Tab-separated table of C-alpha atoms and ligand atoms in Angstrom:
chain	number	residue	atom	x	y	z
O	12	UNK	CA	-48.600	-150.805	1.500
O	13	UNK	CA	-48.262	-150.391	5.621
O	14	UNK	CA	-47.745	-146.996	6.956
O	15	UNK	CA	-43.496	-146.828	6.177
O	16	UNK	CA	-41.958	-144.137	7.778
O	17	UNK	CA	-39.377	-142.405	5.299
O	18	UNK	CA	-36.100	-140.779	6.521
O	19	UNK	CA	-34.958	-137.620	4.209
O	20	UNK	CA	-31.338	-136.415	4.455
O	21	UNK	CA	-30.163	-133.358	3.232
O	22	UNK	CA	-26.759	-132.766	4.711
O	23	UNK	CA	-24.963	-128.789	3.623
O	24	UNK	CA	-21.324	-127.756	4.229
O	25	UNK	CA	-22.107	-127.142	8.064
O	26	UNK	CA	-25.700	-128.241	8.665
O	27	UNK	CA	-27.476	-131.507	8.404
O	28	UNK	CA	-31.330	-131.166	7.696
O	29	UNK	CA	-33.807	-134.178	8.060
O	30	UNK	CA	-37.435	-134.616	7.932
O	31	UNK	CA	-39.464	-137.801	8.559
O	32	UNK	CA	-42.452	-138.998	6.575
O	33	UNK	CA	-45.041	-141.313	7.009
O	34	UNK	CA	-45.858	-142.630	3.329
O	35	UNK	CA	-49.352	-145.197	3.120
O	36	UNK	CA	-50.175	-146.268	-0.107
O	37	UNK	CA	-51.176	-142.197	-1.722
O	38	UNK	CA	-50.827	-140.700	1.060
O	39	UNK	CA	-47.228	-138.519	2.509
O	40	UNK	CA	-47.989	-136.968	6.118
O	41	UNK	CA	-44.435	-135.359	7.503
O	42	UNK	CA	-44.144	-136.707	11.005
O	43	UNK	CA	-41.289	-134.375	12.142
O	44	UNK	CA	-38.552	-132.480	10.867
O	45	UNK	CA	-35.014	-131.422	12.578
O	46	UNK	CA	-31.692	-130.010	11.757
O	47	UNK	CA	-28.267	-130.207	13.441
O	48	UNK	CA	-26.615	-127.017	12.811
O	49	UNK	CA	-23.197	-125.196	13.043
O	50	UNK	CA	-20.950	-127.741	12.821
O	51	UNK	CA	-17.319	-127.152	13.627
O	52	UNK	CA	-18.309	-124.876	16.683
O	53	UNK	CA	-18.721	-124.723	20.509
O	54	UNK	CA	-22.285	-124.253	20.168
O	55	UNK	CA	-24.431	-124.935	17.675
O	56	UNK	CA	-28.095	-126.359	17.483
O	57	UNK	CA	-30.271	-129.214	17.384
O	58	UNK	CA	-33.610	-129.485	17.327
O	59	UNK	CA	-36.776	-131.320	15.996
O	60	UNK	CA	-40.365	-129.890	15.732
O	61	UNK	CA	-43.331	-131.883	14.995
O	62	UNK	CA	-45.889	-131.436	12.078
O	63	UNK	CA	-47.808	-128.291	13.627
O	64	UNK	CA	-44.362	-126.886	14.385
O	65	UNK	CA	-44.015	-127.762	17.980
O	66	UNK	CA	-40.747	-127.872	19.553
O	67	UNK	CA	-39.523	-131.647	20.761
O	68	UNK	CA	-35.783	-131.374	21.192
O	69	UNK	CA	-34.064	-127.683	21.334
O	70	UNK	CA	-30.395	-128.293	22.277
O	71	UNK	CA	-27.464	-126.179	21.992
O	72	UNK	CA	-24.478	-128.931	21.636
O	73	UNK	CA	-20.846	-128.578	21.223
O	74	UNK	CA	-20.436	-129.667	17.351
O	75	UNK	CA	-16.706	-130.181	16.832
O	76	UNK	CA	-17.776	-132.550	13.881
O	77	UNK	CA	-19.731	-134.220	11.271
O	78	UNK	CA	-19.324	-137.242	13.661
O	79	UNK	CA	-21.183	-135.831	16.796
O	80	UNK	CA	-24.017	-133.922	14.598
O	81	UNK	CA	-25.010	-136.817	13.051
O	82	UNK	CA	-24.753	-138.952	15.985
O	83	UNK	CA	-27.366	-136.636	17.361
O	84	UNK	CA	-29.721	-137.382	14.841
O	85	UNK	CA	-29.070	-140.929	14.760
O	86	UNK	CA	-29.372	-141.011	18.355
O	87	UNK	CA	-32.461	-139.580	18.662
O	88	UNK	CA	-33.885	-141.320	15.800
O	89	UNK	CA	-33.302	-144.822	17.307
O	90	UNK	CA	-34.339	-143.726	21.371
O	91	UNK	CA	-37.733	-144.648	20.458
O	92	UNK	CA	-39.515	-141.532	21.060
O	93	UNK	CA	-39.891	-140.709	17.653
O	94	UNK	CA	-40.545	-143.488	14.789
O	95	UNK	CA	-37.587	-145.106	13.368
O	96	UNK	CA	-37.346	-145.090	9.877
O	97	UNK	CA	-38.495	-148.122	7.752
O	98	UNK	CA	-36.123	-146.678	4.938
O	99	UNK	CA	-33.759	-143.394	4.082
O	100	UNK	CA	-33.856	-140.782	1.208
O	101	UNK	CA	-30.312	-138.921	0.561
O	102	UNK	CA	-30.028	-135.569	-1.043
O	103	UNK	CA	-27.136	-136.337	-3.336
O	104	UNK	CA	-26.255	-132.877	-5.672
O	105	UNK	CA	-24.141	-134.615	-8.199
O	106	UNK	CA	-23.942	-138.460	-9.183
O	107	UNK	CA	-21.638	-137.744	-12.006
O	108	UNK	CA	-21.573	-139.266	-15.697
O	109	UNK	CA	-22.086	-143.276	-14.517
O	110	UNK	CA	-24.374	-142.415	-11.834
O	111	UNK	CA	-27.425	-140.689	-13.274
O	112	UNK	CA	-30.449	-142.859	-12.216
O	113	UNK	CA	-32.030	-142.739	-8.251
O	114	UNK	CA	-31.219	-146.285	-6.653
O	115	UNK	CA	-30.521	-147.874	-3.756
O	116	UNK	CA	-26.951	-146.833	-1.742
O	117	UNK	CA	-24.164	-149.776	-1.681
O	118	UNK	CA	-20.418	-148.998	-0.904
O	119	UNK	CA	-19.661	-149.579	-4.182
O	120	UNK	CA	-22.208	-146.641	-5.290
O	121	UNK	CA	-21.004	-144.323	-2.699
O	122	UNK	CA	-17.413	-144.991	-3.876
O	123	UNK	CA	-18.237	-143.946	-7.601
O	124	UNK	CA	-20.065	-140.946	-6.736
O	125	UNK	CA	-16.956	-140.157	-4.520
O	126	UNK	CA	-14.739	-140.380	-7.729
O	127	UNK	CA	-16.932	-136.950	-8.933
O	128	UNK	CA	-16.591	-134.734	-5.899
O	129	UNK	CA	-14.743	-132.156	-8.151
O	130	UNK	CA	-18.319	-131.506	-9.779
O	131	UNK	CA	-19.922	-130.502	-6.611
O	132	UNK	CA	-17.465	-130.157	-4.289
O	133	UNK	CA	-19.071	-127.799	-1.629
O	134	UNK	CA	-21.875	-130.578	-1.651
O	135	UNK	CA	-20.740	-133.883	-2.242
O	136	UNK	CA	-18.055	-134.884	0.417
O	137	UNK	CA	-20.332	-134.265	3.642
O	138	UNK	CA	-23.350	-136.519	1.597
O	139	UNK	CA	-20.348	-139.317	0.763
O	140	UNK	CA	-19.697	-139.193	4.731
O	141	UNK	CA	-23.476	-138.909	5.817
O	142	UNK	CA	-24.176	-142.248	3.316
O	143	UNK	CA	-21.417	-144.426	4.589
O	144	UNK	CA	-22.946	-143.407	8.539
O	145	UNK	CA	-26.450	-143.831	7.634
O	146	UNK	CA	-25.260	-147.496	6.622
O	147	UNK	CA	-23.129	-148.094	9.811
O	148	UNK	CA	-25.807	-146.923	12.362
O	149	UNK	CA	-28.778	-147.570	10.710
O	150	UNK	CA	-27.794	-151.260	9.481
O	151	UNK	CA	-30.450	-153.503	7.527
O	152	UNK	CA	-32.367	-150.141	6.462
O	153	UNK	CA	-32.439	-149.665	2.784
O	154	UNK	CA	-30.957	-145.806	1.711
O	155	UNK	CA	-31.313	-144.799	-1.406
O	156	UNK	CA	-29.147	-141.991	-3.313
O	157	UNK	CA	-31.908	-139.392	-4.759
O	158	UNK	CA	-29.963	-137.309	-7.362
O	159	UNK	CA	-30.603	-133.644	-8.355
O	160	UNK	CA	-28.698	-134.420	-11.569
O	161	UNK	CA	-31.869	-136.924	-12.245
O	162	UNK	CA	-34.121	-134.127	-13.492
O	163	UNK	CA	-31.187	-133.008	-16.117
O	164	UNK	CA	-30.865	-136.439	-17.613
O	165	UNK	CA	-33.290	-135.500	-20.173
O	166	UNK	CA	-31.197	-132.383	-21.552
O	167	UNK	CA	-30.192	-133.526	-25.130
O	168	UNK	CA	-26.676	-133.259	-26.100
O	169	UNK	CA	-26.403	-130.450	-27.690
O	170	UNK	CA	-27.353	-128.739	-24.138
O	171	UNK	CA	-25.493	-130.997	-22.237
O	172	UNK	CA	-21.962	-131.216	-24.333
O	173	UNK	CA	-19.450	-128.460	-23.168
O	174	UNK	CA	-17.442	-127.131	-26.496
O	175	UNK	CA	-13.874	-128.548	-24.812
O	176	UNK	CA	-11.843	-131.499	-26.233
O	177	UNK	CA	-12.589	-134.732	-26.285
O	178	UNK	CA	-10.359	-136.076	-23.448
O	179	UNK	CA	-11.891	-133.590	-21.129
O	180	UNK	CA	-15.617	-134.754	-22.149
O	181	UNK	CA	-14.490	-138.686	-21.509
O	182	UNK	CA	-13.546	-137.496	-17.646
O	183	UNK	CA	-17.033	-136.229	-17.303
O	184	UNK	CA	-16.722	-132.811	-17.701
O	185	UNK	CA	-20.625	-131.936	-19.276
O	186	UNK	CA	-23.655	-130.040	-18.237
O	187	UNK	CA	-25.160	-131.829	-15.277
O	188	UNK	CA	-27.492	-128.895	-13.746
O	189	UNK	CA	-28.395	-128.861	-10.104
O	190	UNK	CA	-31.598	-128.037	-7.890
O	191	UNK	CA	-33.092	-131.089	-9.494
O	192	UNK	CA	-35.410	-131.845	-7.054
O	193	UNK	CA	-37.084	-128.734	-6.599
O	194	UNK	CA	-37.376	-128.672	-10.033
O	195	UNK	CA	-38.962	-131.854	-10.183
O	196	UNK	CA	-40.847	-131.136	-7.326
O	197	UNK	CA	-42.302	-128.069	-8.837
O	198	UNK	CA	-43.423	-130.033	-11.973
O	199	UNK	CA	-44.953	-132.682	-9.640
O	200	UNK	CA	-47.180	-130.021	-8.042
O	201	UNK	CA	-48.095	-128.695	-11.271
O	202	UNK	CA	-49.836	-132.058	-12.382
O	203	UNK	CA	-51.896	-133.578	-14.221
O	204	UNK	CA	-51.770	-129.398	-15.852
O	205	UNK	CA	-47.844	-129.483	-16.847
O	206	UNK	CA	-47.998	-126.708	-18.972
O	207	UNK	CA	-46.033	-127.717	-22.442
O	208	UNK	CA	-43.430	-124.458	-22.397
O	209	UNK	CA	-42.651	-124.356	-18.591
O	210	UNK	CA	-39.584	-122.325	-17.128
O	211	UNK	CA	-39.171	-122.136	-13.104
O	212	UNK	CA	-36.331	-119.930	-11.493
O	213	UNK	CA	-35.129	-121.695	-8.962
O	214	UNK	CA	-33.937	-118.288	-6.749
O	215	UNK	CA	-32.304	-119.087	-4.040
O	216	UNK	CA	-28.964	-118.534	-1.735
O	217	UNK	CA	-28.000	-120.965	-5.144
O	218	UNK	CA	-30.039	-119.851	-7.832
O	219	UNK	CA	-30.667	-121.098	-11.181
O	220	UNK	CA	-33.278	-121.730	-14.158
O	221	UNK	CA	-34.929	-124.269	-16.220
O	222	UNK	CA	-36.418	-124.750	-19.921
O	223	UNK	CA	-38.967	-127.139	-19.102
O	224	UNK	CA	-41.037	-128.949	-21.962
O	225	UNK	CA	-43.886	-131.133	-21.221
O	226	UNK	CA	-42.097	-131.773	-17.716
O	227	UNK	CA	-39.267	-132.662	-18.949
O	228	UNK	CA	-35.918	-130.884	-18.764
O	229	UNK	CA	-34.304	-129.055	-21.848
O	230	UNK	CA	-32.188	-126.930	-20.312
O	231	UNK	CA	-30.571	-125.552	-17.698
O	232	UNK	CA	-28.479	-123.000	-16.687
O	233	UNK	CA	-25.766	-124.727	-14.063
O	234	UNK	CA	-23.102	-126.645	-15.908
O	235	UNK	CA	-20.768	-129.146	-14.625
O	236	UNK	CA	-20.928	-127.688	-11.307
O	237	UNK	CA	-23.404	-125.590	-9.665
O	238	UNK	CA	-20.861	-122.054	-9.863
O	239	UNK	CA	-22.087	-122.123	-13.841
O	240	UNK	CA	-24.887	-120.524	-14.615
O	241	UNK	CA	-26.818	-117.004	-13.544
O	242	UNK	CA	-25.002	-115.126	-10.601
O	243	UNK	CA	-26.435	-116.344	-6.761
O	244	UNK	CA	-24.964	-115.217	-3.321
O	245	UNK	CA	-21.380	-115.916	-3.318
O	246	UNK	CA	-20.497	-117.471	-7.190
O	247	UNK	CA	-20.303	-115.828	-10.167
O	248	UNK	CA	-22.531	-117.979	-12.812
O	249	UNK	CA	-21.134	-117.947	-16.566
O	250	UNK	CA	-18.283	-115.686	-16.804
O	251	UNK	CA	-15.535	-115.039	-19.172
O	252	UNK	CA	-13.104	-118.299	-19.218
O	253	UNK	CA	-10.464	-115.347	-19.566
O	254	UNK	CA	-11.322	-113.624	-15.689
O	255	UNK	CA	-10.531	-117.215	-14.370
O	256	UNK	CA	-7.085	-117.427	-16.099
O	257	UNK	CA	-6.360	-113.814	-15.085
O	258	UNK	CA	-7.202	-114.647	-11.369
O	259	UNK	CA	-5.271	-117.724	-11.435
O	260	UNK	CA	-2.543	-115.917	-12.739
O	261	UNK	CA	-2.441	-113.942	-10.467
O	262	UNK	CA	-2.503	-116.315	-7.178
O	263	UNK	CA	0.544	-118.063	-9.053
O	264	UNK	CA	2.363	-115.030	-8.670
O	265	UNK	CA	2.659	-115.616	-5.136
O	266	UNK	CA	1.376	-119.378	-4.445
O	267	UNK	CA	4.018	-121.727	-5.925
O	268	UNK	CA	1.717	-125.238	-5.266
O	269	UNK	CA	-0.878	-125.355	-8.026
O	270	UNK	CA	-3.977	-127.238	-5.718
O	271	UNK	CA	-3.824	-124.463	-3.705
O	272	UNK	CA	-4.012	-122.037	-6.480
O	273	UNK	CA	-6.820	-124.268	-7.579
O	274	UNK	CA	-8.199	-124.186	-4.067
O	275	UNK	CA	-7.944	-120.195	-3.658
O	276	UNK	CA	-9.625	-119.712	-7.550
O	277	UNK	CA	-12.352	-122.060	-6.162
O	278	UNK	CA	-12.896	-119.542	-3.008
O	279	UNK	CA	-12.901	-116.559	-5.463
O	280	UNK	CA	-15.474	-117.571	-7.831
O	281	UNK	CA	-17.902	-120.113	-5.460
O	282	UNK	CA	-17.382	-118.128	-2.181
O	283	UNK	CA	-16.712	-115.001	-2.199
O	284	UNK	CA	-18.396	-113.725	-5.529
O	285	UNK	CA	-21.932	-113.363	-6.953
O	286	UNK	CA	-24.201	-110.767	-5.148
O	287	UNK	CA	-21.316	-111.017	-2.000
O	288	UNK	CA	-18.662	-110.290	-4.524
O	289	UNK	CA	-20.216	-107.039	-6.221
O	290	UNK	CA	-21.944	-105.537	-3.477
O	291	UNK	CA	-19.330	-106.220	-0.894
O	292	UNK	CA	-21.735	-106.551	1.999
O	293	UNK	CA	-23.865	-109.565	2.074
O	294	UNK	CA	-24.975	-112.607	0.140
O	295	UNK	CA	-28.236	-112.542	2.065
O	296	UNK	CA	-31.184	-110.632	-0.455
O	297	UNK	CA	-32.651	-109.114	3.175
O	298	UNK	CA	-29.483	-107.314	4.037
O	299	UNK	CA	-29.295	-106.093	0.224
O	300	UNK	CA	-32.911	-104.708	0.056
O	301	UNK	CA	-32.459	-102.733	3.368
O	302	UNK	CA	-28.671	-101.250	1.681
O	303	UNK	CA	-30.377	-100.574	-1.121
O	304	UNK	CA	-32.947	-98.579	1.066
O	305	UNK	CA	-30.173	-96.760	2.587
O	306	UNK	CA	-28.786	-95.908	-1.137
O	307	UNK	CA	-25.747	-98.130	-1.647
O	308	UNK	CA	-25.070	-98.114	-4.959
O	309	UNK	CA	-23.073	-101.417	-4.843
O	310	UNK	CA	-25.949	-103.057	-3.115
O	311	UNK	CA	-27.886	-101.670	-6.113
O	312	UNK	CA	-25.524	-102.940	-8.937
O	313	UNK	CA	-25.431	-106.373	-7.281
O	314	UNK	CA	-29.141	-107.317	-7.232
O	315	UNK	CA	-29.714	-105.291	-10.628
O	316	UNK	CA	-26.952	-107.890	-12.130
O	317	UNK	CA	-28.624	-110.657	-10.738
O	318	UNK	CA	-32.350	-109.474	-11.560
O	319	UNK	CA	-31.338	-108.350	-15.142
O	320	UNK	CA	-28.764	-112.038	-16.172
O	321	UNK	CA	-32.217	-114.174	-14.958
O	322	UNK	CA	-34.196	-111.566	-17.359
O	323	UNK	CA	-31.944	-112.286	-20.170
O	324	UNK	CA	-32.228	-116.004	-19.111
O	325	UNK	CA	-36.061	-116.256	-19.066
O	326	UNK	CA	-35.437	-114.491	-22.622
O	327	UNK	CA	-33.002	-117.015	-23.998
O	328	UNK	CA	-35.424	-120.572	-22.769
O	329	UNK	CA	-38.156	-119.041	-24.514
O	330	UNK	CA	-36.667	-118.593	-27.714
O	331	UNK	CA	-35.484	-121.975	-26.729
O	332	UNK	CA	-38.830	-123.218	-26.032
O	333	UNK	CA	-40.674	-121.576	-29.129
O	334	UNK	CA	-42.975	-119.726	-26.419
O	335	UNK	CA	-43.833	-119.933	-22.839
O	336	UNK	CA	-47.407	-120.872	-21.178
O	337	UNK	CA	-45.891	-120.504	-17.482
O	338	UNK	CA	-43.243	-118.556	-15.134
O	339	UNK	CA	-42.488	-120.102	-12.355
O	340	UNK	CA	-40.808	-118.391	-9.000
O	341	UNK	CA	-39.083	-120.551	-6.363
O	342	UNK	CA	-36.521	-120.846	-3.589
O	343	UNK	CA	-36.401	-117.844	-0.972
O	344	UNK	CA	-35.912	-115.307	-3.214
O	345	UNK	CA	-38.432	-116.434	-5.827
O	346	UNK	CA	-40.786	-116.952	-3.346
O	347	UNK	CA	-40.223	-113.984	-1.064
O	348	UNK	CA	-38.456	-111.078	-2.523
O	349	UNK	CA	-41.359	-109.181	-4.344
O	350	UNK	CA	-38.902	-106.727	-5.768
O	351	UNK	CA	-36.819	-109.167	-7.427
O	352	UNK	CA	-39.806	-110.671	-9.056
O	353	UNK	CA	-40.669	-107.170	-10.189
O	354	UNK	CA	-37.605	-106.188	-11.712
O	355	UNK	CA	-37.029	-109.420	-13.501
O	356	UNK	CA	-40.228	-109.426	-15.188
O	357	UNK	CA	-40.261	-105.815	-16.047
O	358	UNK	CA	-38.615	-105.367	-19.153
O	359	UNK	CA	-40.765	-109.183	-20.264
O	360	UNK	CA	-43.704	-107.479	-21.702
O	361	UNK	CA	-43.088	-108.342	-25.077
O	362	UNK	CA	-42.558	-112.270	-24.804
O	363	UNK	CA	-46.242	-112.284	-22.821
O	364	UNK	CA	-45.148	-111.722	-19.239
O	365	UNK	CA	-47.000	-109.599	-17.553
O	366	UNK	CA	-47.037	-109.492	-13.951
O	367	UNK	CA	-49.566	-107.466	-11.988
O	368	UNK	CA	-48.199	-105.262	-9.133
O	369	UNK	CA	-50.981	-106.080	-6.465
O	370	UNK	CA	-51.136	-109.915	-6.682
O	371	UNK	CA	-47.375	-109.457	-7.114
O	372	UNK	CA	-47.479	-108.368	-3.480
O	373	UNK	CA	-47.070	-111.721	-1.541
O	374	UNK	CA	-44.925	-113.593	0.086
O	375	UNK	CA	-45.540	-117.795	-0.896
O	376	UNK	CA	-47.835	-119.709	-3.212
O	377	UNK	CA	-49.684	-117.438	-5.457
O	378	UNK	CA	-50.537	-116.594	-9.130
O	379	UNK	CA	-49.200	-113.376	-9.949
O	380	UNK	CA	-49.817	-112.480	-13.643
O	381	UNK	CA	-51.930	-109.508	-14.624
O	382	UNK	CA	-55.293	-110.801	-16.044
O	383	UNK	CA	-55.226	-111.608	-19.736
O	384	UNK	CA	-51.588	-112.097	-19.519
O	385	UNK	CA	-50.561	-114.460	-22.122
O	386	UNK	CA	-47.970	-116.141	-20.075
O	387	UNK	CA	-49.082	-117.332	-15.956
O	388	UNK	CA	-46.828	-116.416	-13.578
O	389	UNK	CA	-46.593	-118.136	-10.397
O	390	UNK	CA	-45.212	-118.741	-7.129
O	391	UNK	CA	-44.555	-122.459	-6.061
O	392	UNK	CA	-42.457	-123.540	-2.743
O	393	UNK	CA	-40.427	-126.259	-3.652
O	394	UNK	CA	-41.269	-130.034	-2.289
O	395	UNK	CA	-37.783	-131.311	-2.320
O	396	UNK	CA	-38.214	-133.822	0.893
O	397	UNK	CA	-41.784	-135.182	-0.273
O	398	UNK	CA	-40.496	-135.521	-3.676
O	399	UNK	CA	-37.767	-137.613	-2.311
O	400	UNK	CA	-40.010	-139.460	-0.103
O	401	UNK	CA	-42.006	-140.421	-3.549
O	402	UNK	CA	-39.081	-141.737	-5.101
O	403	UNK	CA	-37.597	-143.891	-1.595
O	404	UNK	CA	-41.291	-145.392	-2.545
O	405	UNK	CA	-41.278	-145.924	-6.097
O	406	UNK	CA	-37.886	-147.458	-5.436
O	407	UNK	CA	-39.291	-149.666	-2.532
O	408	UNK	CA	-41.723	-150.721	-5.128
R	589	AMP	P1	-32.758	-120.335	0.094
R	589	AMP	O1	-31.340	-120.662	-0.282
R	589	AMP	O2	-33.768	-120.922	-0.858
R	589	AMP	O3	-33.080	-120.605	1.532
R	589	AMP	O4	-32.918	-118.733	-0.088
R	589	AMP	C1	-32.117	-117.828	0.633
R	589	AMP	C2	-32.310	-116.445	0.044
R	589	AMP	O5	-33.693	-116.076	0.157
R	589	AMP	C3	-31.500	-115.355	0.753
R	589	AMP	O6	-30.894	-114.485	-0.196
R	589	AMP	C4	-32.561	-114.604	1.515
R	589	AMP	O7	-32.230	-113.249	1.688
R	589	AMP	C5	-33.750	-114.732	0.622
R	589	AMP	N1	-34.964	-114.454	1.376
R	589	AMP	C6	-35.538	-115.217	2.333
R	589	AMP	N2	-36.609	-114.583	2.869
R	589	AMP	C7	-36.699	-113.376	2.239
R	589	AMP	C8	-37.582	-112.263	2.325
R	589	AMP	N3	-38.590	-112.247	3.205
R	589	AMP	N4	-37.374	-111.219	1.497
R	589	AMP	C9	-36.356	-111.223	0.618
R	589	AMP	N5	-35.491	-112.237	0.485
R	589	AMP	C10	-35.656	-113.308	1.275
């Protein structure tokens, strides 16, 4: 195959993220990367960097849009000082219950991922928008839709099957799981030595967990949309069906149109909850760490609720499992936040993980299991735009 250069889009609530890739035969080399953020203010920022890091465009444009940002980026993609892509890789979070395999992006696709926005909807209305303006501005480039819910696909039914009535199952409403693609991308990095009884904590701003046998997803711990699950920086993860109803209850008592009650329980459990929500400070684990320092006991409770429900969780997969060969840590906490991987494993002596203190004492890739620990504990980076780029390939046959 000629050397293709491979677009990656990964568009957030008010950021879109890109990276470019040159993919011969084998062989992925990232050209450049870039990122338009702070959209919807006076100044936000654009800028790409090439592979050693190296600053090509730094601009701090007025982004009163989605429009403009991505303008940017397709400007600058098509001025002809940087390559233009040969074909595109979206980040989609959630293709819903008809839309579960990778493929190539048609209106008729993006239209029936629309139809599930409920089931991300922090994430999929600004990747519905960034599809239909990749098609319009790059025209006669293939895109493909590269789905996080991919990875999941494998969960049986039993896992994926949410104890509700029928009716409710027939709309859609299942386990999906999210972070796919770091998950897949952690497994790809693990080859051709995929441990058999694999779980990787996906820890980040989102966080979340995987029962992973021979590569393959079990289980997972987000549910129909990525709020399920363990607590992260501003949702809750699983909580009692009955703290929803009392919330909603009480908005009603005081907002009279239900999709706005709807809209304000959304805010409360997916915004303004999780590690935010308890500690009352910060999402961010930084700012947490340093309260903690400082002896705020709400900063304490937060992170000890998050670092002791991903315990229990490890717990749960490998009963799940029937054992565990490998831990794995990943997304900026999991990679980062020694502390947190401290804590977690702690109390984990007894199902085989032990962690040892020194080698836990890094920040990025790294084994960090005490000698003769039955279980390996590691720290992996996710690959989630090179992992794309492999499947724009594979798809490109
Ligand atoms: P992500 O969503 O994967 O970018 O991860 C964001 C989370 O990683 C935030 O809670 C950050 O506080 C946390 N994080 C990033 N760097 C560090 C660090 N050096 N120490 C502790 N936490 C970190």
């Amino acid at each position: 195959m000629p050397s293709l250069p491979v677009l990656v889009l990964n568009s957030g609530s008010s950021s879109i993220k890109f990276s470019v890739y040159e993919a011969e035969n084998g062989e992925r080399r990232k050209l450049h990367e870039g990122a338009v953020d702070g959209i919807g203010t006076d100044q936000g920022s654009f800028w790409i960097k090439d592979a050693d890091g190296n600053k090509l465009v730094d601009q701090t444009p007025a982004l009163p849009n989605r429009s403009v940002a991505f303008r940017l980026v397709a400007d600058a993609l098509h001025s002809g000082d940087f390559p233009a892509p040969a074909a595109i890789g979206h980040r989609v979070v959630c293709g819903g219950p008809t839309v579960q395999e990778n493929q190539i992006i048609t209106p008729a696709l993006i239209d029936e991922i629309e139809r599930y926005t409920d089931f991300a909807p922090l994430h999929t209305p600004i990747a519905v928008y960034i599809m239909r303006e990749a098609l319009r501005l790059f025209p006669g480039i293939p895109n493909f839709a590269i789905l996080d819910t991919y990875f999941h696909r494998t969960m049986p039914e039993v896992v994926t099957h949410m104890p509700i009535r029928e009716e409710y199952s027939a709309m859609g409403v299942r386990r999906y799981g999210y972070h796919g693609i770091s998950y897949e991308s952690i497994v790809y990095q693990l080859e051709p030595n995929v441990p058999e009884k694999l779980i990787v904590a996906h820890l980040g701003n989102g966080a979340s967990i995987s029962a992973i046998r021979n590569g393959k997803c079990l289980d997972t711990s987000m549910g129909l949309t990525p709020t399920g699950g363990i607590i992260s920086g501003t949702r809750t993860g699983d909580i009692d069906p009955g703290v929803l109803l009392f919330i909603l209850r009480k908005i009603a008592e005081t907002e009279p149109s239900a999709t706005a009650a709807a809209d304000k329980l959304e805010t409360a459990v997916s915004k303004k909850a999780g590690l935010l929500g308890v500690s009352g400070l910060s999402n961010d684990m930084r700012d947490l760490r340093e309260a903690i320092k400082g002896g705020n006991a709400k900063a304490r409770l937060a992170v000890d609720k998050f670092t002791w429900t991903i315990a229990k969780w490890i717990g749960s997969y490998v009963a799940e499992l029937g054992g565990l060969d490998m831990l794995v840590f990943t997304g900026g906490i999991g990679e980062n936040d020694i502390a947190s991987r401290a804590e977690i494993c702690a109390g984990l002596g007894t199902l085989g993980i032990l962690v040892d203190a020194a080698r836990n004492n890094v920040r990025g890739e790294a084994t960090i299991s005490a000698a003769g620990s039955p279980v390996t504990v590691r720290v992996i980076p996710p690959a989630e735009d090179l992992m794309i780029v492999n499947h724009v390939v594979r798809l490109l046959g």
